[in-house]
Coordinates of C-alpha atoms in Angstrom, one line a residue:
X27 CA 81.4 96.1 83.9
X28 CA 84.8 96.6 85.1
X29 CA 84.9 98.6 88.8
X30 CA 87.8 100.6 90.5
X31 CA 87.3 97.9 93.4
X32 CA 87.1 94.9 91.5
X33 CA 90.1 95.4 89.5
X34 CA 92.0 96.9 92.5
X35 CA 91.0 93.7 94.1
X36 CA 92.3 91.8 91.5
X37 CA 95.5 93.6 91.2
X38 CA 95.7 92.7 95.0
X39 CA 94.7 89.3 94.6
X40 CA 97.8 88.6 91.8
X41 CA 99.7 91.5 92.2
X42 CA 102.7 89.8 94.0
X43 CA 103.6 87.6 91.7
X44 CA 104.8 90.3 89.2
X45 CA 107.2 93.3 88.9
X46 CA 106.1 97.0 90.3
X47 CA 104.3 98.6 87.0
X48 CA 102.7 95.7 85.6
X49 CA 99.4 96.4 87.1
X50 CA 98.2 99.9 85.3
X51 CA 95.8 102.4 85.5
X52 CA 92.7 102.8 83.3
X53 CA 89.9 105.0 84.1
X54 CA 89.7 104.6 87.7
X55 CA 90.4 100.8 87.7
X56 CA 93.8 98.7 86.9
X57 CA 94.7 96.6 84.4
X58 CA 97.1 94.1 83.6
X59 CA 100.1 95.3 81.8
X60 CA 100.0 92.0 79.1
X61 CA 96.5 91.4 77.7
X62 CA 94.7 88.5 75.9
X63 CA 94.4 88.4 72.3
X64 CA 92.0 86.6 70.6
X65 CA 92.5 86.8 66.2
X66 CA 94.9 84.2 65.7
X67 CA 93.6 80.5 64.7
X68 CA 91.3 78.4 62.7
X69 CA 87.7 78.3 62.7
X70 CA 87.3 74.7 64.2
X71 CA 86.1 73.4 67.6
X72 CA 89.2 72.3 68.4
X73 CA 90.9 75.8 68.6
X74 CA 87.7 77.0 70.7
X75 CA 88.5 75.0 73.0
X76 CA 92.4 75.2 73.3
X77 CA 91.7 79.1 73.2
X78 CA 89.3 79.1 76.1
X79 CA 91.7 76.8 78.6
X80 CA 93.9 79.5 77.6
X81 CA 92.2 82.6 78.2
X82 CA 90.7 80.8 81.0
X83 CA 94.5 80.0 82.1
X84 CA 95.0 83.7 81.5
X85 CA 92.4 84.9 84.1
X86 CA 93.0 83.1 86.5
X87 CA 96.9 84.0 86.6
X88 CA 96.8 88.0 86.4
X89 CA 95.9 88.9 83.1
X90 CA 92.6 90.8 83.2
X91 CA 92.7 92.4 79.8
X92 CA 90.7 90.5 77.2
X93 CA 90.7 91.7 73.7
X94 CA 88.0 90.5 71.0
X95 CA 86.2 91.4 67.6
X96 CA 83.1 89.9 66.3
X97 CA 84.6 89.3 62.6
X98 CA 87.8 87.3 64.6
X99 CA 88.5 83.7 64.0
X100 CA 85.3 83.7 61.6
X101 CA 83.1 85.1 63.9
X102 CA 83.9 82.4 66.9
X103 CA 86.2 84.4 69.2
X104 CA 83.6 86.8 71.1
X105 CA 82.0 83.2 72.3
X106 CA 85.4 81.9 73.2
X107 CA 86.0 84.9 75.1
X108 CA 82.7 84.8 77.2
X109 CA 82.8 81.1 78.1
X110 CA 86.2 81.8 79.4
X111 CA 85.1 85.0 81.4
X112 CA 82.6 82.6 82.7
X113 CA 83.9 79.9 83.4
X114 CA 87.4 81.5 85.2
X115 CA 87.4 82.1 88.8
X116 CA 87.6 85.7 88.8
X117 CA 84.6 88.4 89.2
X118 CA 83.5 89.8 86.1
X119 CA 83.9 92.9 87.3
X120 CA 87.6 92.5 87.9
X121 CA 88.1 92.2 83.6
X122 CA 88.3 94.8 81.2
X123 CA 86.7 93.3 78.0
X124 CA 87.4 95.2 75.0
X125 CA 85.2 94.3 71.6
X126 CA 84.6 96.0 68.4
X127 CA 82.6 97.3 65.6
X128 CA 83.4 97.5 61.8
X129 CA 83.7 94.4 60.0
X130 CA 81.0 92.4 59.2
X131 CA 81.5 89.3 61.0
X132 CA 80.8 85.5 59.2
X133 CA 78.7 83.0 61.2
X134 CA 81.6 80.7 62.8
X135 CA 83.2 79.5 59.2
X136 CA 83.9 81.2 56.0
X137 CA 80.9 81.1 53.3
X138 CA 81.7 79.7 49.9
X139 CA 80.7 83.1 48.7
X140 CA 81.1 86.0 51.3
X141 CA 79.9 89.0 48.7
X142 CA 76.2 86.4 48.5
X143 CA 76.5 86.0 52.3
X144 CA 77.2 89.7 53.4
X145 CA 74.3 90.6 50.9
X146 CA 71.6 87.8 52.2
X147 CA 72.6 88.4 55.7
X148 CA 73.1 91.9 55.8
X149 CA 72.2 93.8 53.1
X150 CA 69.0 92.4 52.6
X151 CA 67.5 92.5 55.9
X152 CA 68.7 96.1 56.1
X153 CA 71.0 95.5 58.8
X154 CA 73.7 97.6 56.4
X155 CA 73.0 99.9 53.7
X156 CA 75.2 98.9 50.8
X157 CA 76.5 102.8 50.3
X158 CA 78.0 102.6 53.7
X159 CA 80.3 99.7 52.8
X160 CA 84.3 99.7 52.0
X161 CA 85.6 96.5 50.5
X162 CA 82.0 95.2 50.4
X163 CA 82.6 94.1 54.2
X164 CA 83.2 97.5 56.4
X165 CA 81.1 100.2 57.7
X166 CA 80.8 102.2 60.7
X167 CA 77.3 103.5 60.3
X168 CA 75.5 104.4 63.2
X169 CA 73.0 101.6 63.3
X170 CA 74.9 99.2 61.7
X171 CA 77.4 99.8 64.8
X172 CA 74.5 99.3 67.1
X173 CA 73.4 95.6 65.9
X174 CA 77.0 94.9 66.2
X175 CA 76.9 95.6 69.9
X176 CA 73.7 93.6 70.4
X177 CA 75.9 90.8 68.7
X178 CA 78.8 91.1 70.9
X179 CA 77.6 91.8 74.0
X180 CA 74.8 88.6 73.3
X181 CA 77.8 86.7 71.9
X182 CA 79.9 87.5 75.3
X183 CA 77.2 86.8 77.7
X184 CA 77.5 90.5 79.6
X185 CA 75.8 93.5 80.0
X186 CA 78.1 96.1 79.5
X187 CA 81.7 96.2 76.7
X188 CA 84.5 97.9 79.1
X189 CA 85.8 99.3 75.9
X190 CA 84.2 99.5 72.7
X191 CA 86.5 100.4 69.5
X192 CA 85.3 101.2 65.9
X193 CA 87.7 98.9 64.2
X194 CA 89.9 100.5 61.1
X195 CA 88.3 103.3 60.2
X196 CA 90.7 103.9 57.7
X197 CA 89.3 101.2 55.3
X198 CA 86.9 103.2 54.4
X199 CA 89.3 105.8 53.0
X200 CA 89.7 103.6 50.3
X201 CA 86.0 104.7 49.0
X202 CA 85.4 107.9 50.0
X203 CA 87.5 111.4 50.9
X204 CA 89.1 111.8 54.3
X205 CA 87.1 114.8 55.6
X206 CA 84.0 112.2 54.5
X207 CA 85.5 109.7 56.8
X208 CA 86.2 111.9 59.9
X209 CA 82.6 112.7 59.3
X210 CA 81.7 109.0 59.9
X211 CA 83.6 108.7 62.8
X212 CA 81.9 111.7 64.5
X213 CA 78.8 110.1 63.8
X214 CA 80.1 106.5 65.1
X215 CA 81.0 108.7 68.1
X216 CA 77.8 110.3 68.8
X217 CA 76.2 106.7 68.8
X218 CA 78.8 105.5 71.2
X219 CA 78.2 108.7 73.6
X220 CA 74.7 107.4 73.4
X221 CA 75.6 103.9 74.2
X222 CA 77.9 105.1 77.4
X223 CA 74.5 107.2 78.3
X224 CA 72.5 103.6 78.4
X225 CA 75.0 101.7 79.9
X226 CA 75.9 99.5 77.2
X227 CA 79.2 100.4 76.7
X228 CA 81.6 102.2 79.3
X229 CA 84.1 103.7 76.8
X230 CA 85.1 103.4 73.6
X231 CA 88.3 104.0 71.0
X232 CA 89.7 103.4 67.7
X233 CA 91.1 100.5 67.0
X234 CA 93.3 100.8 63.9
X235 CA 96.4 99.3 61.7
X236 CA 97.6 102.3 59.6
X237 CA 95.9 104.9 60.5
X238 CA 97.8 106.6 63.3
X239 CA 101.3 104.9 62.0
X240 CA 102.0 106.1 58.6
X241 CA 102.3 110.1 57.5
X242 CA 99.8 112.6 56.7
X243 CA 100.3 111.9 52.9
X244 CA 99.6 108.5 53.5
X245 CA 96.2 107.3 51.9
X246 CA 95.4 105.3 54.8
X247 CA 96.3 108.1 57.1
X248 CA 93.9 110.0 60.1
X249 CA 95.1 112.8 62.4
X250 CA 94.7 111.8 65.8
X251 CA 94.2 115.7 66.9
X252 CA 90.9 114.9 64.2
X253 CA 89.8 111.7 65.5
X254 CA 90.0 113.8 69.2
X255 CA 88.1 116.7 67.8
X256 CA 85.0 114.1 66.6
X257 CA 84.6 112.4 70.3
X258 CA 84.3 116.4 71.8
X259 CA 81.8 117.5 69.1
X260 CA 80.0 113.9 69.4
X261 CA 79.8 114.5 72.9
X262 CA 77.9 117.8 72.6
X263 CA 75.7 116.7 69.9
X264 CA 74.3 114.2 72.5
X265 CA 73.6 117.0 75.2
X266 CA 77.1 116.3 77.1
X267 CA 80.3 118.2 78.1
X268 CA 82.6 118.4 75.6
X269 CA 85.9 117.6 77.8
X270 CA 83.8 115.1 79.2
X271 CA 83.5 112.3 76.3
X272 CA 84.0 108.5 75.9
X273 CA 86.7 108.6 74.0
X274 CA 89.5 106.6 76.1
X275 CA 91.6 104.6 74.0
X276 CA 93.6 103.9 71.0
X277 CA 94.7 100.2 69.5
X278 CA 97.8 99.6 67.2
X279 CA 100.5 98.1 66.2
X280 CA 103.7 98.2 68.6
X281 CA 106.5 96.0 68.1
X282 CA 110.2 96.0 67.4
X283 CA 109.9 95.9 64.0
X284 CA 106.5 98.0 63.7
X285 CA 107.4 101.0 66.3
X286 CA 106.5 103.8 64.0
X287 CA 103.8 105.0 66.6
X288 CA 107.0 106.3 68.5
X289 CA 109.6 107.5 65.8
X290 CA 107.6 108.6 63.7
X291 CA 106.4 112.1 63.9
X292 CA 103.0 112.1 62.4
X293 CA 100.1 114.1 64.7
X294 CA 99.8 117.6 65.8
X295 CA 100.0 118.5 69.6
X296 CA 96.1 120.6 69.0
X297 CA 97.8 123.1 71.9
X298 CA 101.3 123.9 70.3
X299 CA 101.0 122.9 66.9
X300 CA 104.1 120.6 67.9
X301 CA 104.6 117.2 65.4
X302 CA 104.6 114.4 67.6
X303 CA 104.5 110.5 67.3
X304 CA 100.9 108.8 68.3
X305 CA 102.4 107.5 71.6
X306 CA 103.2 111.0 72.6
X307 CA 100.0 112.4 71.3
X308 CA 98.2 109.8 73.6
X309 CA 100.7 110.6 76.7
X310 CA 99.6 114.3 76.3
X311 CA 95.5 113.4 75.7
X312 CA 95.4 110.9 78.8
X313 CA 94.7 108.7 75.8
X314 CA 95.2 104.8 76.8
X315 CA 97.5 102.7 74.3
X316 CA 96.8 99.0 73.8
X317 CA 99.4 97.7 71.2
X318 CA 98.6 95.0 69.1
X319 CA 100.7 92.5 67.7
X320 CA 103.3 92.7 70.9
X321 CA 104.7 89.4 69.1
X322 CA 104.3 90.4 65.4
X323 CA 101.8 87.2 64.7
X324 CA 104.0 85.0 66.8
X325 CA 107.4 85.9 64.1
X326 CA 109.2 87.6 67.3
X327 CA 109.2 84.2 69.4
X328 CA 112.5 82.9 67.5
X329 CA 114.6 86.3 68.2
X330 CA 115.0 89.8 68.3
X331 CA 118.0 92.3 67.1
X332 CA 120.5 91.6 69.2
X333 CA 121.4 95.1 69.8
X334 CA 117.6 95.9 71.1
X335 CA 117.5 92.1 73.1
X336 CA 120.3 93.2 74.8
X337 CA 118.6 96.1 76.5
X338 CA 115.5 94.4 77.3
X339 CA 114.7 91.7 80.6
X340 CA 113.5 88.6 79.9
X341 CA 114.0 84.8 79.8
X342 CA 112.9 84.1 76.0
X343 CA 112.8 86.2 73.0
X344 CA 108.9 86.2 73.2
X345 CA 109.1 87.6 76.7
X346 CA 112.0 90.4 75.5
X347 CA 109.6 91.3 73.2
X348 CA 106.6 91.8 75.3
X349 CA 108.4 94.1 77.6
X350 CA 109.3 95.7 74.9
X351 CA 106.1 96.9 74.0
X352 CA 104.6 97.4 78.0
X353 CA 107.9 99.8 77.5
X354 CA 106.3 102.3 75.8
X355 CA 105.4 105.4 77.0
X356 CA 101.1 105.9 76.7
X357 CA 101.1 101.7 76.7
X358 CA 98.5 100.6 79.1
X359 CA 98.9 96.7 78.0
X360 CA 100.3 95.0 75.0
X361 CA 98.2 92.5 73.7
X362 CA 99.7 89.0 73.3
X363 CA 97.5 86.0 71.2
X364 CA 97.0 83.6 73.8
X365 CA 95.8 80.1 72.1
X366 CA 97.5 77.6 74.2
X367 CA 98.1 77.5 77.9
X368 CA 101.2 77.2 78.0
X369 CA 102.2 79.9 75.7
X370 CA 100.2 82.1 78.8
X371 CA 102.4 81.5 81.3
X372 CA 105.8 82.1 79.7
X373 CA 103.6 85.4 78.0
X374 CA 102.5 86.3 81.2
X375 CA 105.7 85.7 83.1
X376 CA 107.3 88.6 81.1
X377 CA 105.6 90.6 83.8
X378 CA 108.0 89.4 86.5
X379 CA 110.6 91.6 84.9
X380 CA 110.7 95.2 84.8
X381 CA 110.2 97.2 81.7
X382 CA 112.3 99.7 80.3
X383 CA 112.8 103.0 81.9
X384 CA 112.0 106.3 79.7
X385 CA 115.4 107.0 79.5
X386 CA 116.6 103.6 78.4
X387 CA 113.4 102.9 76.2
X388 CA 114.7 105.9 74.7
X389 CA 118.1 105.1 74.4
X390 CA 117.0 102.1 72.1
X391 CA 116.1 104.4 69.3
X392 CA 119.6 105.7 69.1

């Protein structure tokens, strides 16, 4: 598990090499301001191992955020990711790893029939009940959520997920009511609160791709101040505090072109009533943001608007774009797809510039 004096050590360790704020706080530790993705690539050997010189490569140069999914890259990534954390010359306890539970996850290459392999390998053997599954291939369900973190945490080789996101919730809007989802999530919550309480997991959140972007009439939407309101009540359905939950962490998607998480006004402050964007709403929560797609699937390495480059530090469009999103206000670390070495050292050497200030950040809007 991640420490405050591992990953203070670590900051120490590489801390030099890069600009002022891009080692940030989360929880009582640090982290790296530009983290590891691992979704992009084809299910072969050959990308295994080109991804884990590059996350190794990663860790080894200041990046301590690794972000996975048991479903990514056909269900290969999460061993990727450990034999990198293993195999890199950095503590364990200096890396926040970050995993996730929702989608059901193939077995390291796509099935010539996924419905007849979701159904023989987890419908049968009552690892899911088929009522608790959107698009035939989601669910949050308590237990279902459980076997997925004895997956991941076997599939990674450690004791403990640093932070543990139920992944798109808001697929399963598209087979039942909202108020039926938020009720799911309260109930993935509660079995998360009682993962913390083991030890399994230290924190969780909600990763997502629409939910907390688009507006409130938006079938894909869910209120942040309701997604908040589930982690409290979770928390005292398990015997806990109420202002003293899990709940630490929101993922989406934060680029140039995708920056509707700022602009757009779509939560409600639970104190004032106020509409604000979901960056704001996480700024006033204490809420961690990690933004996904920094690089828009890789479509921002050939350029950005010239109007918005001009505002931003960098050496390369791909590394404009990065500070771009470690710009953000609520942004703990964007998360960058790292599959070849030395796409991780230009990435990472992004965080040798300064990001925008508030004010200017600001001013790009305008």
């Amino acid at each position: 598990m991640a420490t405050r004096d591992a990953t203070w050590r670590y900051r120490d360790r590489f801390g030099d090499r890069y600009g002022r704020t891009f080692f940030r706080r989360f929880g009582p530790g640090v982290v790296s301001s530009i983290g590891a993705g691992s979704y992009q690539g084809e299910p072969t050997a050959a990308v295994d191992d080109r991804h884990r010189e590059a996350l190794v490569t990663a860790l080894e140069n200041g990046c301590n955020v690794l972000d996975t999914a048991p479903d990514y890259r056909c269900g290969r990534a999460e061993g990727v990711v450990g034999d990198a954390l293993e195999t890199a010359d950095v503590d364990r306890d200096a890396v926040l790893l970050a995993t996730k539970g929702g989608f059901v996850p193939f077995d390291g290459e796509r099935p010539d029939d996924p419905a007849g392999y979701v159904r023989e390998r987890f419908v049968e053997p009552g690892i899911v009940d088929p009522a608790d599954l959107a698009r035939g291939s989601h669910a949050i369900a308590p237990d279902f959520l459980e076997t997925m973190l004895d997956r991941s945490l076997d599939a990674l080789g450690v004791e403990t997920i640093d932070c543990y996101y139920v992944h798109n919730p808001e697929t399963q809007l598209e087979e039942r009511s909202r108020e039926a989802v938020y009720d799911q999530i309260e109930a993935a919550f509660e079995q998360l609160e009682r993962e913390v309480a083991t030890g399994r997991i230290d924190r969780y959140g909600v990763a997502s791709w629409e939910a907390f972007r688009v507006p409130a009439d938006h079938d894909q939407h869910l209120s942040l101040s309701r997604v908040l309101d589930c982690a409290r009540s979770a928390a005292e359905s398990v015997g806990g505090d109420a202002d003293d939950h899990g709940f630490a962490a929101i993922q989406l998607p934060f680029n140039v072109h995708m920056a509707d998480a700022f602009t757009r006004a779509h939560h409600e402050d639970p104190e004032s009533g106020e509409a604000v964007s979901a960056l704001e709403f996480a700024h006033r929560e204490g809420l961690s943001v990690f933004a996904s797609a920094a690089l828009m699937g890789g479509e921002l390495v050939t350029g950005l608007p010239d109007d918005i480059s001009a505002e931003l530090a960098g050496d390369s469009p791909a590394q404009r774009a990065i500070n771009f999103a470690r710009s953000a206000p609520a942004v703990a670390a964007a998360l960058v797809g790292m599959g070849r070495s030395s796409h991780v050292r230009e990435d990472l050497a992004a965080g040798t510039f300064d990001p925008l200030g508030a004010s200017a950040f600001d001013a790009v809007f305008e």
